[in-house]
Coordinates of C-alpha atoms in Angstrom, one line a residue:
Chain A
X1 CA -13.5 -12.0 10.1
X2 CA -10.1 -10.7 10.6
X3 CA -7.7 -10.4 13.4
X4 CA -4.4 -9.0 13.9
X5 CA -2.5 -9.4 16.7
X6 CA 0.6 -7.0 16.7
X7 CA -1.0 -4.0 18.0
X8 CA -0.4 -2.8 21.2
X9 CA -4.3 -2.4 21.5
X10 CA -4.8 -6.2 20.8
X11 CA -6.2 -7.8 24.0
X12 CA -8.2 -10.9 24.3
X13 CA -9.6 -11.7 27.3
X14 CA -13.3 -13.5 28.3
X15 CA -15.7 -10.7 27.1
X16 CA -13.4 -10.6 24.2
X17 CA -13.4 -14.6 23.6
X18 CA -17.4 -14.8 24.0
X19 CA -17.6 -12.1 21.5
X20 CA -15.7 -13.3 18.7
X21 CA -17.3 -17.0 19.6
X22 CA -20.8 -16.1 19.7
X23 CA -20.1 -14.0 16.4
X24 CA -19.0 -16.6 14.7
X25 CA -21.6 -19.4 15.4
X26 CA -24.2 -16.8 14.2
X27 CA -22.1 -16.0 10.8
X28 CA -21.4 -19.7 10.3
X29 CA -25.7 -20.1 10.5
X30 CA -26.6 -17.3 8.6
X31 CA -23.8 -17.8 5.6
X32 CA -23.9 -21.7 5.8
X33 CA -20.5 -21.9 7.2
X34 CA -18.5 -20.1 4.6
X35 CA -17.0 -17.6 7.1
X36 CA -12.9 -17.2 6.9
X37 CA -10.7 -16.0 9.1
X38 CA -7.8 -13.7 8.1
X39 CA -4.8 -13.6 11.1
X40 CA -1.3 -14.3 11.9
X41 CA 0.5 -17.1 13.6
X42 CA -1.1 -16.0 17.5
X43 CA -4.8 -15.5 16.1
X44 CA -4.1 -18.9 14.0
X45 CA -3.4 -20.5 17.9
X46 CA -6.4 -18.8 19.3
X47 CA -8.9 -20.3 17.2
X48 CA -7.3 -23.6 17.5
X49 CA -7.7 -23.3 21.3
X50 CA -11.1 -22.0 21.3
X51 CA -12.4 -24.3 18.7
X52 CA -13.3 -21.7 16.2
X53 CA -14.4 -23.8 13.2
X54 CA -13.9 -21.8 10.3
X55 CA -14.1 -22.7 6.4
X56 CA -10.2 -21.5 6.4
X57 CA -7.5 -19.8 8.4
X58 CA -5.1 -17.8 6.7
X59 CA -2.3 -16.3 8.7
X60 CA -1.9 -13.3 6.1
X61 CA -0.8 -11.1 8.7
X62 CA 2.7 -13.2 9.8
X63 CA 4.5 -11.3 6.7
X64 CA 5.3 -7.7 9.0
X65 CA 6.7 -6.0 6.0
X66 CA 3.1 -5.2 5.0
X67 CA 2.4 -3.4 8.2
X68 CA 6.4 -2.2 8.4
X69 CA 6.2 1.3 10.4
X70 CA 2.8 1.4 10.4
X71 CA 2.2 -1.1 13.8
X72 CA 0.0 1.5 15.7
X73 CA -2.9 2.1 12.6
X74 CA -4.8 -1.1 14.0
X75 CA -7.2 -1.2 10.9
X76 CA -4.6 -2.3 8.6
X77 CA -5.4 -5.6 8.8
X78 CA -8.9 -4.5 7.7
X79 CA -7.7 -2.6 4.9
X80 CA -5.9 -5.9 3.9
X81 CA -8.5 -8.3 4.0
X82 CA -10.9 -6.1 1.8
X83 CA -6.7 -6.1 -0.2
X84 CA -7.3 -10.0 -1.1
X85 CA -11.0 -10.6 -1.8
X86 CA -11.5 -11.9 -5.1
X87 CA -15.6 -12.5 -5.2
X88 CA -18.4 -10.6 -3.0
X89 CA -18.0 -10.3 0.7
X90 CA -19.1 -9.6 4.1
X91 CA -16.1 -8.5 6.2
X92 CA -17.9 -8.6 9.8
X93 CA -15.8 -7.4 13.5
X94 CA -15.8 -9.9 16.2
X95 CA -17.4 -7.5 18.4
X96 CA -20.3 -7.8 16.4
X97 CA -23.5 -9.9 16.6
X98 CA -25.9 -10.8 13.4
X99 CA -28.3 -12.4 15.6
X100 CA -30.4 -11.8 12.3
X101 CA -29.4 -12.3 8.9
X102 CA -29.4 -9.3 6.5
X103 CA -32.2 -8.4 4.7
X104 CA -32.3 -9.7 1.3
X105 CA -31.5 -6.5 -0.6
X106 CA -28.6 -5.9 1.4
X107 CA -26.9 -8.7 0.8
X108 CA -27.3 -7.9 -3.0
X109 CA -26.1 -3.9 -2.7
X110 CA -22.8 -3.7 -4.3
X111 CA -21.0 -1.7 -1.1
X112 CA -22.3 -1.5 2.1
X113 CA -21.1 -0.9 5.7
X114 CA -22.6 -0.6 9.4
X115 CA -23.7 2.7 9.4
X116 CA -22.5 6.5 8.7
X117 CA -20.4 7.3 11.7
X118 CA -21.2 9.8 14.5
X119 CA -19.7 13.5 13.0
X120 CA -18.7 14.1 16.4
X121 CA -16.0 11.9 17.0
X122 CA -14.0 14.0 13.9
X123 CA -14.2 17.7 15.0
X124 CA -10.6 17.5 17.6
X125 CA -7.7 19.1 16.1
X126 CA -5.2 16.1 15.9
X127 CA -7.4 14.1 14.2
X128 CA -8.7 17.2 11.8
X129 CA -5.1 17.5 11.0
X130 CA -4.7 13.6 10.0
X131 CA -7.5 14.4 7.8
X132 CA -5.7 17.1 6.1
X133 CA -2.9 15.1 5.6
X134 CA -4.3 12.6 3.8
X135 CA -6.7 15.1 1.6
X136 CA -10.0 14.2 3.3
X137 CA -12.3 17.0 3.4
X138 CA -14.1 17.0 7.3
X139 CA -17.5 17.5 5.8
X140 CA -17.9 14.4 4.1
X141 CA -19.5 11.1 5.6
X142 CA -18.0 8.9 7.4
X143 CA -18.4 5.3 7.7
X144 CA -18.6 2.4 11.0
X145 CA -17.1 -0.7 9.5
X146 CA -18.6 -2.9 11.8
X147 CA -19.1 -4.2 8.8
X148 CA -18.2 -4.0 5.5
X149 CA -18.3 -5.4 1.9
X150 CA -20.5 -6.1 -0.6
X151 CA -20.5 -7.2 -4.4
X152 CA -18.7 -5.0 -5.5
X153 CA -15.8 -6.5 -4.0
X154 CA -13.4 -4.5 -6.8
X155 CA -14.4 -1.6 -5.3
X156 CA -13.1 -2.8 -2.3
X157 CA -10.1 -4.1 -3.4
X158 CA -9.3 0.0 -4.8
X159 CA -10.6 1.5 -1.6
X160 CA -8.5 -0.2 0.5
X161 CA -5.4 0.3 -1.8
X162 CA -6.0 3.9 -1.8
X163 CA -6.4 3.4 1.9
X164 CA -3.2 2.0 2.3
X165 CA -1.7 4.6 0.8
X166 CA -3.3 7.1 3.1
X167 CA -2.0 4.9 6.2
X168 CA 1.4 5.5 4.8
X169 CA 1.2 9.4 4.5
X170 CA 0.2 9.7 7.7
X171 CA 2.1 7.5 9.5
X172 CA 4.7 9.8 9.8
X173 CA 2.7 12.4 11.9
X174 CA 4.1 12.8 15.4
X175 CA 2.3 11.2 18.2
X176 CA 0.1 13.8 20.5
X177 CA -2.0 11.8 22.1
X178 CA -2.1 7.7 23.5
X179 CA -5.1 6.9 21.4
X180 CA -3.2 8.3 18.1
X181 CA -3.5 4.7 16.8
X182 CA -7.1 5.1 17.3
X183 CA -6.9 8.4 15.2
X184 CA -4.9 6.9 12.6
X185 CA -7.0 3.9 12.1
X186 CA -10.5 6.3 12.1
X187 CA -9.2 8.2 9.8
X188 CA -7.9 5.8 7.1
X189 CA -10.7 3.4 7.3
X190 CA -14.4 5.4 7.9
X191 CA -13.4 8.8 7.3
X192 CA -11.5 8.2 4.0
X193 CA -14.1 5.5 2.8
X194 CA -16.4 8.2 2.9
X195 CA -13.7 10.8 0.8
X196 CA -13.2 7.7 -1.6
X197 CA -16.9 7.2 -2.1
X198 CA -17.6 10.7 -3.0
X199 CA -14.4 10.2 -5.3
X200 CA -15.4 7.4 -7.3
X201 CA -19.1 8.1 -7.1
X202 CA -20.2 4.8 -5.3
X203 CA -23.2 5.3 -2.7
X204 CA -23.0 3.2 0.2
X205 CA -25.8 1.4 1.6
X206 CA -26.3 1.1 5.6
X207 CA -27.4 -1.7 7.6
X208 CA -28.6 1.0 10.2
X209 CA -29.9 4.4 9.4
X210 CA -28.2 6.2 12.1
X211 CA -25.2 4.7 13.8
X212 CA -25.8 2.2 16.4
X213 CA -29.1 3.9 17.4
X214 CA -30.6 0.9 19.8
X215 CA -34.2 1.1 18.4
X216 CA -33.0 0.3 14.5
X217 CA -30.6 -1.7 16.1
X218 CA -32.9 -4.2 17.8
X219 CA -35.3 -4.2 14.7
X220 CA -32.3 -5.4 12.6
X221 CA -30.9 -7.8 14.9
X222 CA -27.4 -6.2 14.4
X223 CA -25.6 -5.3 17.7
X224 CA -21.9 -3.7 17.5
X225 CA -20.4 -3.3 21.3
X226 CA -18.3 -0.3 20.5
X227 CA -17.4 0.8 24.0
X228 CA -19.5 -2.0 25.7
X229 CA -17.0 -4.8 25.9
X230 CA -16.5 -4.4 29.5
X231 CA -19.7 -4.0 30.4
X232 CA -21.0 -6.6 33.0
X233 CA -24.7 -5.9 32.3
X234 CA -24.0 -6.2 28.2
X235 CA -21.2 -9.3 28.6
X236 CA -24.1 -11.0 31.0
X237 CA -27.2 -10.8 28.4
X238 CA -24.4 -12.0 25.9
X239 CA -23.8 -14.8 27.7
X240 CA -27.5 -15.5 28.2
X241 CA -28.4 -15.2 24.4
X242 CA -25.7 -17.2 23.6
X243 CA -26.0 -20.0 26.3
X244 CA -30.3 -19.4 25.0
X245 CA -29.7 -20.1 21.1
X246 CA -26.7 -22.6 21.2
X247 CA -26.5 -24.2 24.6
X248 CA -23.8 -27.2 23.3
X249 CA -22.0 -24.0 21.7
X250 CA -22.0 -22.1 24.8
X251 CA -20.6 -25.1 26.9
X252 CA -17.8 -26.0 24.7
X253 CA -16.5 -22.6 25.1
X254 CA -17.0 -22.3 28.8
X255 CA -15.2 -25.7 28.7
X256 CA -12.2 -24.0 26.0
X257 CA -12.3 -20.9 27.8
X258 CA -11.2 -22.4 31.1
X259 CA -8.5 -24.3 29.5
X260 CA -7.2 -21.2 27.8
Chain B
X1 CA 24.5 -9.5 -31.6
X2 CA 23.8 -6.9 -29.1
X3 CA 24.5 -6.9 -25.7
X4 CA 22.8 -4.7 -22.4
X5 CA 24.0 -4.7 -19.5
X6 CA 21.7 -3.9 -16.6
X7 CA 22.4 -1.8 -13.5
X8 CA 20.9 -1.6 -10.3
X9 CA 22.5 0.8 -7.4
X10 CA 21.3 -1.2 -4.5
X11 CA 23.6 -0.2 -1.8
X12 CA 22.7 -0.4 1.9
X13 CA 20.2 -3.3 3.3
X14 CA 16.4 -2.2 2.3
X15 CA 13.4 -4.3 3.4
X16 CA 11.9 -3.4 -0.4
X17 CA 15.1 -5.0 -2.5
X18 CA 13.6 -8.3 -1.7
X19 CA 10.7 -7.8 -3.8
X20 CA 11.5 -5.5 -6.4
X21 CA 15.5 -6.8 -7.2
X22 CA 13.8 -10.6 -8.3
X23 CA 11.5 -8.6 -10.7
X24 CA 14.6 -7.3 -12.6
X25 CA 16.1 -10.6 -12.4
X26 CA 13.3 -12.1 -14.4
X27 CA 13.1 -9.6 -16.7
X28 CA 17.0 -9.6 -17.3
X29 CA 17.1 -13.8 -17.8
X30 CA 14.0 -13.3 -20.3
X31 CA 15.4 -11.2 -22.3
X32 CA 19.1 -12.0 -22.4
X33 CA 20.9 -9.0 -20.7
X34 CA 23.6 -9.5 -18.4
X35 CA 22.9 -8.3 -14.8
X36 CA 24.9 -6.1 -12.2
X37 CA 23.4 -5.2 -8.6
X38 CA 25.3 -2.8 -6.6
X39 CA 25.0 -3.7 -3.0
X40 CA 29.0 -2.3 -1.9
X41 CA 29.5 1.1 -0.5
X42 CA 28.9 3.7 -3.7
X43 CA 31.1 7.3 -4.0
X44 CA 30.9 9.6 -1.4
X45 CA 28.4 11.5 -2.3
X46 CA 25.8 12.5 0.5
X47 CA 23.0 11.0 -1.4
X48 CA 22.9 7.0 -2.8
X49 CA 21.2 8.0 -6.5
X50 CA 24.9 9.4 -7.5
X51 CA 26.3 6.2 -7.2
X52 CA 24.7 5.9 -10.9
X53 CA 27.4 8.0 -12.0
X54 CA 29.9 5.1 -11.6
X55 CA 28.0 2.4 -12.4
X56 CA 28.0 3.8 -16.4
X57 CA 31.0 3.4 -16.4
X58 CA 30.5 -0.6 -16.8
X59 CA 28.9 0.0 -20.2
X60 CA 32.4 -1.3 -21.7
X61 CA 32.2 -4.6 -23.4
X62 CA 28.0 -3.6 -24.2
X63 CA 26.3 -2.0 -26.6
X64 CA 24.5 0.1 -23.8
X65 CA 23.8 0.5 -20.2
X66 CA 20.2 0.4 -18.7
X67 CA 19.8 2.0 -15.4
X68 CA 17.2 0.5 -13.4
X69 CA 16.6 2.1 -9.4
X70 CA 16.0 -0.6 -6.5
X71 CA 12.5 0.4 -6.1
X72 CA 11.4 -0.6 -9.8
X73 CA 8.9 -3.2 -9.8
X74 CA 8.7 -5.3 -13.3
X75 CA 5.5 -6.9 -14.7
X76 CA 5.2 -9.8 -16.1
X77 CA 3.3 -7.4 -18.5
X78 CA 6.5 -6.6 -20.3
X79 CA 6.4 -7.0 -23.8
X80 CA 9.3 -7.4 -26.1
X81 CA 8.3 -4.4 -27.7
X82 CA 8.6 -2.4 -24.4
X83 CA 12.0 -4.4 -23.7
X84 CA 13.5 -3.2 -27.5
X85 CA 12.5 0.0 -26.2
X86 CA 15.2 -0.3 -23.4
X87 CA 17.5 -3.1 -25.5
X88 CA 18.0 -2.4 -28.9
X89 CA 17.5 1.5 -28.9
X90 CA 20.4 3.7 -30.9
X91 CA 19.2 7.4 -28.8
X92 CA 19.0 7.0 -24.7
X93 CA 15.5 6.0 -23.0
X94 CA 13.7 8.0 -20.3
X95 CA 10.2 8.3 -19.4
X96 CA 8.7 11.8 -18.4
X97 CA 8.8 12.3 -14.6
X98 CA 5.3 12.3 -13.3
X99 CA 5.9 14.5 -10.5
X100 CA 8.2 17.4 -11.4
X101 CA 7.5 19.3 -14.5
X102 CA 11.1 21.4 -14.4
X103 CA 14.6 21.4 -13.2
X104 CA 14.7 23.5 -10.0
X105 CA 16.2 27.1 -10.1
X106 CA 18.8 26.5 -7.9
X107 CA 20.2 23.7 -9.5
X108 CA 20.2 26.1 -12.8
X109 CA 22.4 28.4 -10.3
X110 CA 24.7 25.6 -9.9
X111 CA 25.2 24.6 -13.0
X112 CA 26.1 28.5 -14.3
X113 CA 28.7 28.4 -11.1
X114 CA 29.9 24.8 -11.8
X115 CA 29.8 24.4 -15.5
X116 CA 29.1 27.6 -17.1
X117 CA 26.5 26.5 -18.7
X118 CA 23.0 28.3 -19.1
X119 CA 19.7 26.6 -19.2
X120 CA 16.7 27.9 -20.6
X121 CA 13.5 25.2 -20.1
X122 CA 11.5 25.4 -22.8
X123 CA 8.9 23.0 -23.1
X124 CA 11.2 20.3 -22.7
X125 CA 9.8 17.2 -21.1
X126 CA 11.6 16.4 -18.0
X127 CA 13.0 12.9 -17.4
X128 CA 12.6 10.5 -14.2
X129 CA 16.4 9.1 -13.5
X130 CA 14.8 5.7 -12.0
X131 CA 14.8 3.7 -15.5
X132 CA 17.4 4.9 -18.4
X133 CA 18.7 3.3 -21.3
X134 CA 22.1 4.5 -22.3
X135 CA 23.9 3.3 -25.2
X136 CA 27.4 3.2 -25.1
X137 CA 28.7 6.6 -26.7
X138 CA 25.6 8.5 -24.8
X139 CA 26.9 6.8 -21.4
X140 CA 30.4 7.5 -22.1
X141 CA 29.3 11.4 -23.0
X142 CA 27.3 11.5 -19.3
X143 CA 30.1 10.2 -17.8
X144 CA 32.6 13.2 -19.3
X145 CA 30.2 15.5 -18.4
X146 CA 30.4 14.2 -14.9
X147 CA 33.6 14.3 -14.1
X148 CA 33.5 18.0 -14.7
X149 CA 31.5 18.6 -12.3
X150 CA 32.8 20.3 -9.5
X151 CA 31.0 18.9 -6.7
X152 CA 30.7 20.7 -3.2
X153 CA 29.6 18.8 0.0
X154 CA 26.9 21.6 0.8
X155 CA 25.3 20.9 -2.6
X156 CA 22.9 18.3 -2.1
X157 CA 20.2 17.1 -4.6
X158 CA 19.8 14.3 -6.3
X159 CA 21.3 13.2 -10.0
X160 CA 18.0 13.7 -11.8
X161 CA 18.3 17.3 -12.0
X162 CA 21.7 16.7 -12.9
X163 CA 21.3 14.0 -15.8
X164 CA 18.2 16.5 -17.4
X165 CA 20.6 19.1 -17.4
X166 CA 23.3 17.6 -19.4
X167 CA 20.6 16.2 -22.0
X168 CA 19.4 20.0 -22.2
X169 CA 22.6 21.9 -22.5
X170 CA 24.4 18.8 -24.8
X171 CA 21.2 18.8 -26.7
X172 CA 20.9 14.7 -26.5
X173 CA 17.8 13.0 -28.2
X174 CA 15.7 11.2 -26.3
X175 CA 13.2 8.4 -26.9
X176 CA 10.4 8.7 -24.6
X177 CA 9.3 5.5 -23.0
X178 CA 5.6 5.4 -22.1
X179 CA 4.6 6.5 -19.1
X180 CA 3.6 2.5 -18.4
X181 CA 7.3 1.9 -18.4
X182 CA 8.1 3.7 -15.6
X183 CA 5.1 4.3 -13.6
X184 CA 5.0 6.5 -10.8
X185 CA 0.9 7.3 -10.0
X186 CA 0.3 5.2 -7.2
X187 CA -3.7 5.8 -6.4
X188 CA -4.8 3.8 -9.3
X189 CA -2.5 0.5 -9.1
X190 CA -5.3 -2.0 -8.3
X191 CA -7.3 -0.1 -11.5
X192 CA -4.2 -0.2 -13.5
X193 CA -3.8 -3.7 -14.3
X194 CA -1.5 -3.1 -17.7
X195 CA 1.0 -1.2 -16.0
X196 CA 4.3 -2.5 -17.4
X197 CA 7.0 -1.0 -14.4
X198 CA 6.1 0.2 -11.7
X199 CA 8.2 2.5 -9.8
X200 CA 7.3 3.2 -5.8
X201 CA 9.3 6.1 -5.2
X202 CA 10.1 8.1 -1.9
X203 CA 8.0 6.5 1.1
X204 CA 6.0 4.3 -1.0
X205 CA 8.5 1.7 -1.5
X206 CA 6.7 0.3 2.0
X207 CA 3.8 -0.7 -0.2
X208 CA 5.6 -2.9 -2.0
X209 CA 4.9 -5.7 -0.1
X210 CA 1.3 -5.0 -0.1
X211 CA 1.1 -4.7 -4.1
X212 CA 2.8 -7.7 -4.5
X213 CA 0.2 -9.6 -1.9
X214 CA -2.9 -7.9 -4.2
X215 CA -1.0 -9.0 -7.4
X216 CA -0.2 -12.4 -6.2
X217 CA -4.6 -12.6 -4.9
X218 CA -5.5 -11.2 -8.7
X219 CA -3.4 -12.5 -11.1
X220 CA -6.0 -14.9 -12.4
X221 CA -9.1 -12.5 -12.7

């Protein structure tokens, strides 16, 4: 998991903290506890408060030349953790719950990722535009990074290089719009994972067949709240899941949370 | 025994000198060269690269002068081969610019106004001014030339066209260094892993800090 605080777009507040808690408790059981945690000095602080027991914190993130000019294109720290891995991988957001583990033959597949993204979200002119300047074509997949990684883990390590170097071109395009860092950062990571894909010949394997579609979804046990974070009804049945599978869990961050 | 001086034209306070300025360090302790970073105010020219103009003129007391830019990055893939290449060469070393193929027409325009001179390209390769190795008589020649030059405030461009015009119309031989030596193709640095120098030019210099992080993760696989 990976966290980066700087953005402007960085909040944390409860529906945030049970995510990310609940997340990790249910990566910890289905990877036997081998889950990192890739962050700066303030996401470092946050997981000492809220008791977030990983295998290793590593404040990557405190050295802000890497991200120098480039502060609103929140997937950077992303791109940078897929930058440092050195064996095979699961790179999974904290507003995302395994409450399965994968299936067997996805946790072989050499490069794999949530799901293909919806076309729909690509087709406005600012962000058509972006994808010019970085030489994605439109027509070409793109990818949810919900999660994201694999065995391949080299390929990985070039893809987000190459990404990098997208971030930079286009970092320099004027501002139109108050989500621009949103346009940015869906354009270097999922749209130009599926331009570098089709480059280097790599076929991606899904966890879902279409993206986020509830019935495949529910089957798999993988839920992403993309838009759903401030959603009493979806925040309560988290809250009832979690406090259902790991009640001691669940009380400990009640207990955090209020301390916070 | 021969002697190299080193110069870097590092003027004004760049976030990317940190990194790349402790590479040529290294590289000059290892192989014995002496060591001169320009960090003052350079001539007055409107753009910074010029101020390699003056710093050739330090080649006395050396056998040559290497020019190296601020945003070269040196690997500890460096051979002492590739640094005789730059160190005990008799012609001048450039690599082949891998983004311009040509001197661009209007800097031919100048040069017929300014020096008289015409320039037919021809198949010549054309030279990237980031990482040159000047011995002494070749640097003193350049600097001549320069100092003809009859420079006019509304004429900017950088020295590079400048520097691959002299070695056209003065007819200078050239040992190409491999394109490893002064890499400029940035795409395929994590693929790349025998690149030698590495040179981040224009925008790209903020990567720097990133390469180094994926270098310092990978050095062991």
């Amino acid at each position: 998991m990976s966290l980066w605080t700087a953005p402007a777009r960085f909040s944390f507040d409860y529906n945030r903290a049970v995510l990310h808690s609940f997340c990790l408790i249910l990566l910890k059981k289905h990877f036997n506890n081998n889950v990192i945690f890739i962050t700066d000095t303030k996401g470092k602080q946050l997981a000492t408060n809220m008791g977030w027991d990983y295998k290793e914190v590593i404040p990557l993130f405190n050295n802000t030349d890497l991200f120098s000019g480039k502060e609103e294109i929140w997937a950077l720290g992303k791109l940078l953790s897929c930058l440092v891995m050195k064996e095979p991988f699961l790179h999974v957001d904290n507003d995302v719950l395994l409450l399965k583990p994968l299936a067997e033959e996805l946790s072989k597949a050499p490069v794999i990722t949530q799901s293909q993204d919806y076309d729909a979200l690509y087709v406005s002119p600012i962000i058509l535009d972006i994808l010019r300047a970085i030489d994605v074509p439109p027509n070409l997949p793109k990818y949810n990074c919900g999660v994201m990684g694999g065995t391949d883990f080299k390929f990985w390590n070039n893809w987000a290089w190459n990404a990098l170097v997208a971030a930079e071109k286009c970092s320099k395009i004027k501002k139109e719009t108050p989500n621009h860092g949103t346009l940015l950062s869906m354009s270097v990571e999922q749209a130009f994972l599926g331009a570098y894909c089709e480059s280097v010949g790599m076929k991606m394997t899904t966890v879902l067949e279409q993206p986020n579609l509830q019935e495949d979804a529910a089957k798999k046990g993988y839920v992403h709240f993309i838009g759903t974070k401030d959603s009493p009804k979806w925040i309560g049945a988290v809250e009832r899941l979690f406090q259902a599978t790991f009640p001691e869990e669940f009380k400990d961050f009640q207990e955090r949370w209020k301390r916070v | 025994m021969e002697k190299s001086l080193i110069v870097v034209p590092a003027t004004g306070d760049w976030e990317h000198y940190k990194y790349c300025l402790p590479t040529v360090e290294r590289f000059a302790a290892r192989f014995g060269c002496d060591l001169h970073i320009e960090s003052g105010p350079g001539l007055p020219w409107p753009h910074g690269t010029w101020l390699k103009m003056d710093l050739i003129d330090k080649v006395d007391g050396y056998d040559r002068v290497v020019v190296m830019d601020a945003d070269l990055y040196l690997t500890d893939n460096i051979t002492d081969e590739d640094a005789n290449k730059l160190l005990h060469n008799t012609i001048p070393a450039l690599a082949p610019d891998m983004g311009r193929a040509k001197i661009k027409p209007r800097i031919l325009s100048w040069a017929k106004r300014n020096y008289d001179v015409t320039i037919e390209q021809v198949d010549q390769h054309y030279y990237n001014a980031g990482l040159m190795s000047w011995p002494k008589a070749y640097a003193k020649q350049l600097k001549e030339y320069f100092l003809r030059f009859n420079y006019r405030t509304n004429e900017y461009f950088h020295e590079q066209d400048f520097i691959n015009m002299f070695i056209i119309d003065q007819k200078i031989p050239i040992q190409i260094l491999d394109r490893e030596l002064n890499y400029m193709g940035l795409a395929d640095l994590t693929v790349r892993t025998d690149l030698k120098i590495i040179h981040f030019v224009g925008g790209h210099k903020k990567l720097i800090p990133a390469y180094e992080l994926w270098q310092s993760q990978h050095s062991n696989i």
